[in-house]
Coordinates of C-alpha atoms in Angstrom, one line a residue:
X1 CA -4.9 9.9 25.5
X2 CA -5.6 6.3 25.8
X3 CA -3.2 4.1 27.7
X4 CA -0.3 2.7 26.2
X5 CA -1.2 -1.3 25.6
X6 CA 1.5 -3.9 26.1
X7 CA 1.6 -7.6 25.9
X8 CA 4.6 -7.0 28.4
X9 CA 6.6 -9.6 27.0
X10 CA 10.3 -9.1 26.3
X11 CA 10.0 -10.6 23.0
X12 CA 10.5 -8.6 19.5
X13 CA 7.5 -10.1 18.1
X14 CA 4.7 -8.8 21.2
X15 CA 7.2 -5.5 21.4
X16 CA 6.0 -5.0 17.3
X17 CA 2.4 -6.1 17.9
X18 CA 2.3 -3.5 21.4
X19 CA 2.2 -0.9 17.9
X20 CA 0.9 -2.7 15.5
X21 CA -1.2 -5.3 16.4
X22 CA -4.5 -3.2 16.7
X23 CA -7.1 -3.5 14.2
X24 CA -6.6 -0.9 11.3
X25 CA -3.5 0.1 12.6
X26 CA -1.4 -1.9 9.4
X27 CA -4.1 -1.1 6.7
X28 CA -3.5 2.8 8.0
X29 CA 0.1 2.0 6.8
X30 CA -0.6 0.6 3.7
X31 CA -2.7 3.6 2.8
X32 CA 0.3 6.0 3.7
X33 CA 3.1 4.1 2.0
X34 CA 1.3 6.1 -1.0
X35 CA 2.7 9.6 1.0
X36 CA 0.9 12.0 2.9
X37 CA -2.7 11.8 3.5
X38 CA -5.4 13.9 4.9
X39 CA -7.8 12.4 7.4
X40 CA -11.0 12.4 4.9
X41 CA -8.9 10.5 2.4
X42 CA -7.6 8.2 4.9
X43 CA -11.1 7.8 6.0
X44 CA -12.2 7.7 2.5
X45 CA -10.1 4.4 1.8
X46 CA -10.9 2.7 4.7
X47 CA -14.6 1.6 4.5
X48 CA -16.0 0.7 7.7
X49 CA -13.1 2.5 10.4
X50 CA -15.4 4.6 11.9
X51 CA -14.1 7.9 12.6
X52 CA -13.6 7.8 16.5
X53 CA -11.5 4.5 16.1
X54 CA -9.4 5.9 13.0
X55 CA -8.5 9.0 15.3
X56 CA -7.6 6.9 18.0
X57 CA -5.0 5.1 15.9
X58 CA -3.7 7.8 14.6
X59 CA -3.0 9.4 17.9
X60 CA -1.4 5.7 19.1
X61 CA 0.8 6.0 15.9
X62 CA 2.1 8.9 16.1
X63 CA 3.0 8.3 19.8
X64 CA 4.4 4.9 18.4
X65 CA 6.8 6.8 16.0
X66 CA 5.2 5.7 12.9
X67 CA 3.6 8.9 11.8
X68 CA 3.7 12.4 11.9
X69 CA 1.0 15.1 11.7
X70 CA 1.6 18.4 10.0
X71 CA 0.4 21.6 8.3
X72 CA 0.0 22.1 4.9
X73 CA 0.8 26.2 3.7
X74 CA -1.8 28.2 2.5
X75 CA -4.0 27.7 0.1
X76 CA -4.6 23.9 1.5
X77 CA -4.2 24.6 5.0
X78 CA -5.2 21.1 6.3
X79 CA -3.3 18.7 8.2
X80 CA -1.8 15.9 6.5
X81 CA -0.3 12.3 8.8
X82 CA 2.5 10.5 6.7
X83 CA 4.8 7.9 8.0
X84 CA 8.3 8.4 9.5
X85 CA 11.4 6.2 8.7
X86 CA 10.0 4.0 11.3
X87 CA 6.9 3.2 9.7
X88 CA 8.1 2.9 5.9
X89 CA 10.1 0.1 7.7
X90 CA 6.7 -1.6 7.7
X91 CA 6.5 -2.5 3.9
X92 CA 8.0 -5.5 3.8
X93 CA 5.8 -6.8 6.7
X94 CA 2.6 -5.7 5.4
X95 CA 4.0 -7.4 1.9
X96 CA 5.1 -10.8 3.6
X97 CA 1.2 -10.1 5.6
X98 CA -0.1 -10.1 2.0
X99 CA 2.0 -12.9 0.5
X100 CA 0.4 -15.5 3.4
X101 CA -3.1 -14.1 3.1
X102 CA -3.5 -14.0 -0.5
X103 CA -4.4 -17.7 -0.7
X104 CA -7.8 -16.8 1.2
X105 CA -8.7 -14.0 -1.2
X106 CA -10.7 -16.1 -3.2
X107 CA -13.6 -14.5 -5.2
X108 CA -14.5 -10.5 -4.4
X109 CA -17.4 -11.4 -1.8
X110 CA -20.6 -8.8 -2.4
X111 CA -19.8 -7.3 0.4
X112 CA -16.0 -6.2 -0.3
X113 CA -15.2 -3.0 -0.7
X114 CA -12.2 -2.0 -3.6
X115 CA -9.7 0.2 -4.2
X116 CA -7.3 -0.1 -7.3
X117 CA -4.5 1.0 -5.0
X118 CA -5.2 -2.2 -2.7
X119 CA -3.2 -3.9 -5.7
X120 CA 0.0 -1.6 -5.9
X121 CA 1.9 -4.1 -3.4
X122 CA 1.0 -7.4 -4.9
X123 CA 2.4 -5.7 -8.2
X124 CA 5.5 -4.4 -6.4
X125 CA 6.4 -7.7 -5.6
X126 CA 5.4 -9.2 -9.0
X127 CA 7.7 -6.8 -10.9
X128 CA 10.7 -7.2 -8.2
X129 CA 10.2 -11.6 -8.1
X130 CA 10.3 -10.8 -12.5
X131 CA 13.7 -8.5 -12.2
X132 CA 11.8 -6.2 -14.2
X133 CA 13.9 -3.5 -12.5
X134 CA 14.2 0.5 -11.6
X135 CA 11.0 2.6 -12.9
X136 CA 7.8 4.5 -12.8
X137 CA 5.3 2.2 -13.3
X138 CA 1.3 2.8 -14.3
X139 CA -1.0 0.2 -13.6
X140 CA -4.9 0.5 -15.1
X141 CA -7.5 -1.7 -13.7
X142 CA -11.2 -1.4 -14.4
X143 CA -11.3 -0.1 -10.8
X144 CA -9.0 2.6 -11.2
X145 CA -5.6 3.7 -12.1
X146 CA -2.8 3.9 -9.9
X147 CA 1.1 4.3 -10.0
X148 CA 4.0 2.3 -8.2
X149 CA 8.0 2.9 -7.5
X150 CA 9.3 0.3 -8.7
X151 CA 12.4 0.8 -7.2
X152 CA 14.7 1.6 -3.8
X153 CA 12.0 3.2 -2.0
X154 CA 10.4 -0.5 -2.2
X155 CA 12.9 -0.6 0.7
X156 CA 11.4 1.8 2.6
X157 CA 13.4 4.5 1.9
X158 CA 12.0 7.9 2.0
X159 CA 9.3 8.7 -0.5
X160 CA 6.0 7.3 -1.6
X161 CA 5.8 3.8 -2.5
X162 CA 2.7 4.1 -4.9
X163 CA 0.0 6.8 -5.6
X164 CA -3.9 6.7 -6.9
X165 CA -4.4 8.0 -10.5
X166 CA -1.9 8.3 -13.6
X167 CA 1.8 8.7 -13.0
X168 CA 3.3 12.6 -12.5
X169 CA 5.0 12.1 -15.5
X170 CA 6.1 9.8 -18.3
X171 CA 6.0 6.0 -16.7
X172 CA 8.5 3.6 -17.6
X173 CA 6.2 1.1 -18.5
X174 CA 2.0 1.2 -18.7
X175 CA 0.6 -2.2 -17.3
X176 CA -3.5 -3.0 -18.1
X177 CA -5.0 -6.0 -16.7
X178 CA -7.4 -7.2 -14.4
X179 CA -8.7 -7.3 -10.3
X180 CA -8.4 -11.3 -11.0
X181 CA -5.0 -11.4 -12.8
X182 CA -4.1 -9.3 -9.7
X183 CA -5.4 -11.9 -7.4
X184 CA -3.8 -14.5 -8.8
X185 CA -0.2 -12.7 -9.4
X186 CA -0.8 -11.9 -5.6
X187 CA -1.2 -16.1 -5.0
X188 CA 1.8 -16.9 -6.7
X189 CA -0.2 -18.6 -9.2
X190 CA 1.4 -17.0 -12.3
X191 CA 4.2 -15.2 -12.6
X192 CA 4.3 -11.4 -14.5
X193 CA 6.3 -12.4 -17.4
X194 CA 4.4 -14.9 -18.0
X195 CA 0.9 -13.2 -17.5
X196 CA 2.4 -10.7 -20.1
X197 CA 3.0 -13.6 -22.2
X198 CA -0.2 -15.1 -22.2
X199 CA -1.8 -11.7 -22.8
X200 CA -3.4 -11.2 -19.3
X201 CA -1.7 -7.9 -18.8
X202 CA -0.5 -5.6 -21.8
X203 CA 2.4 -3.5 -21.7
X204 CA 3.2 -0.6 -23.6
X205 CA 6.1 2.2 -23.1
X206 CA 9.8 2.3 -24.1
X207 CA 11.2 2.2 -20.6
X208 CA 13.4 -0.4 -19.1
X209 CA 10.7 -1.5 -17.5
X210 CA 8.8 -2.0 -20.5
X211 CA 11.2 -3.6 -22.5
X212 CA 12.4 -6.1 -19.5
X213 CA 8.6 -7.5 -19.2
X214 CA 8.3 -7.9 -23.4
X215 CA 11.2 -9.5 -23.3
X216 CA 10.5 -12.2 -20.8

């Protein structure tokens, strides 16, 4: 096991960044805010951590207290790492992280890699800053579909935050729109009751959700 790193500061900020200041070690995070994960997915949605480095993390992380490692039963039978109340703590950083960088997201370069999930916390935020309130929430991009919580476990409380594909179930409200109207919802540049006014994002569904977004 590698050493434990410190800045050996007494200082909140260098204490957080002695576990989480490594590269990867936050995008690891955002993908388990969407629940447990299995290494090959983890691996899978993070293009270029190559598999040494993304083992190393997790091993730091779990000594950190931010994740645990456990057994799934028979007939899956592989090891899945999800966060622990600890790391769930971590959403509103990595959403304040997102907030400052968004402004230097610019266009997708050729070499960016995408995921449709990548969005779900940009959207969180843009349904909490429209008081949209409590509810399942689909989201379809051209890039994939994905689901978000719009609700307490955007605190960090226990449970996923978001998940790839169509929501388990009935959603309160279907959203449809674009990797750009994402971007710029991200920025601060529009807001999403008015993006569903100006027809950049269609919603459909009967659920408070719904109906708080169509009414805005």
């Amino acid at each position: 096991m590698s050493p434990r790193r410190s800045y050996d500061q007494y200082c909140s900020a260098a204490r957080a960044l002695d576990a989480v200041g490594d590269r990867w070690t936050l995008l690891i995070v955002r993908e388990l805010l969407a629940g447990p994960r299995r290494y090959t997915d983890l691996h899978a949605d993070l293009p270029g951590v190559s598999t040494d480095v993304l083992a190393s993390r997790l091993r730091d992380m779990e000594r950190e207290g931010l994740t645990t490692r456990r057994r799934l039963p028979p007939p899956g039978a592989a090891y899945v790492y999800e966060l622990t109340a600890r790391g769930r703590g971590l959403l509103p950083v990595l959403e304040a992280l997102g907030a400052w960088g968004a402004g230097d997201l610019g266009e997708r370069r050729p070499t960016d890699a995408v995921r449709a999930h990548w969005f779900a916390l940009p959207l969180l935020r843009a349904l909490r800053e429209a008081g949209a309130g409590e509810g399942l929430v689909e989201v379809r991009l051209e890039e994939g579909d994905f689901h978000l919580y719009a609700d307490a476990r955007a605190e960090g409380e226990d449970g996923p935050v978001y998940g790839e594909g169509p929501a388990p179930g009935e959603p309160d409200a279907r959203l449809v729109l674009d990797a750009v109207t994402c971007a710029a919802l991200g920025r601060g540049e529009t807001g999403l009751r008015e993006a569903v006014r100006d027809g950049r994002v269609q919603v459909t569904g009967d659920g408070t959700v719904a109906k708080a977004l169509r009414e805005g």
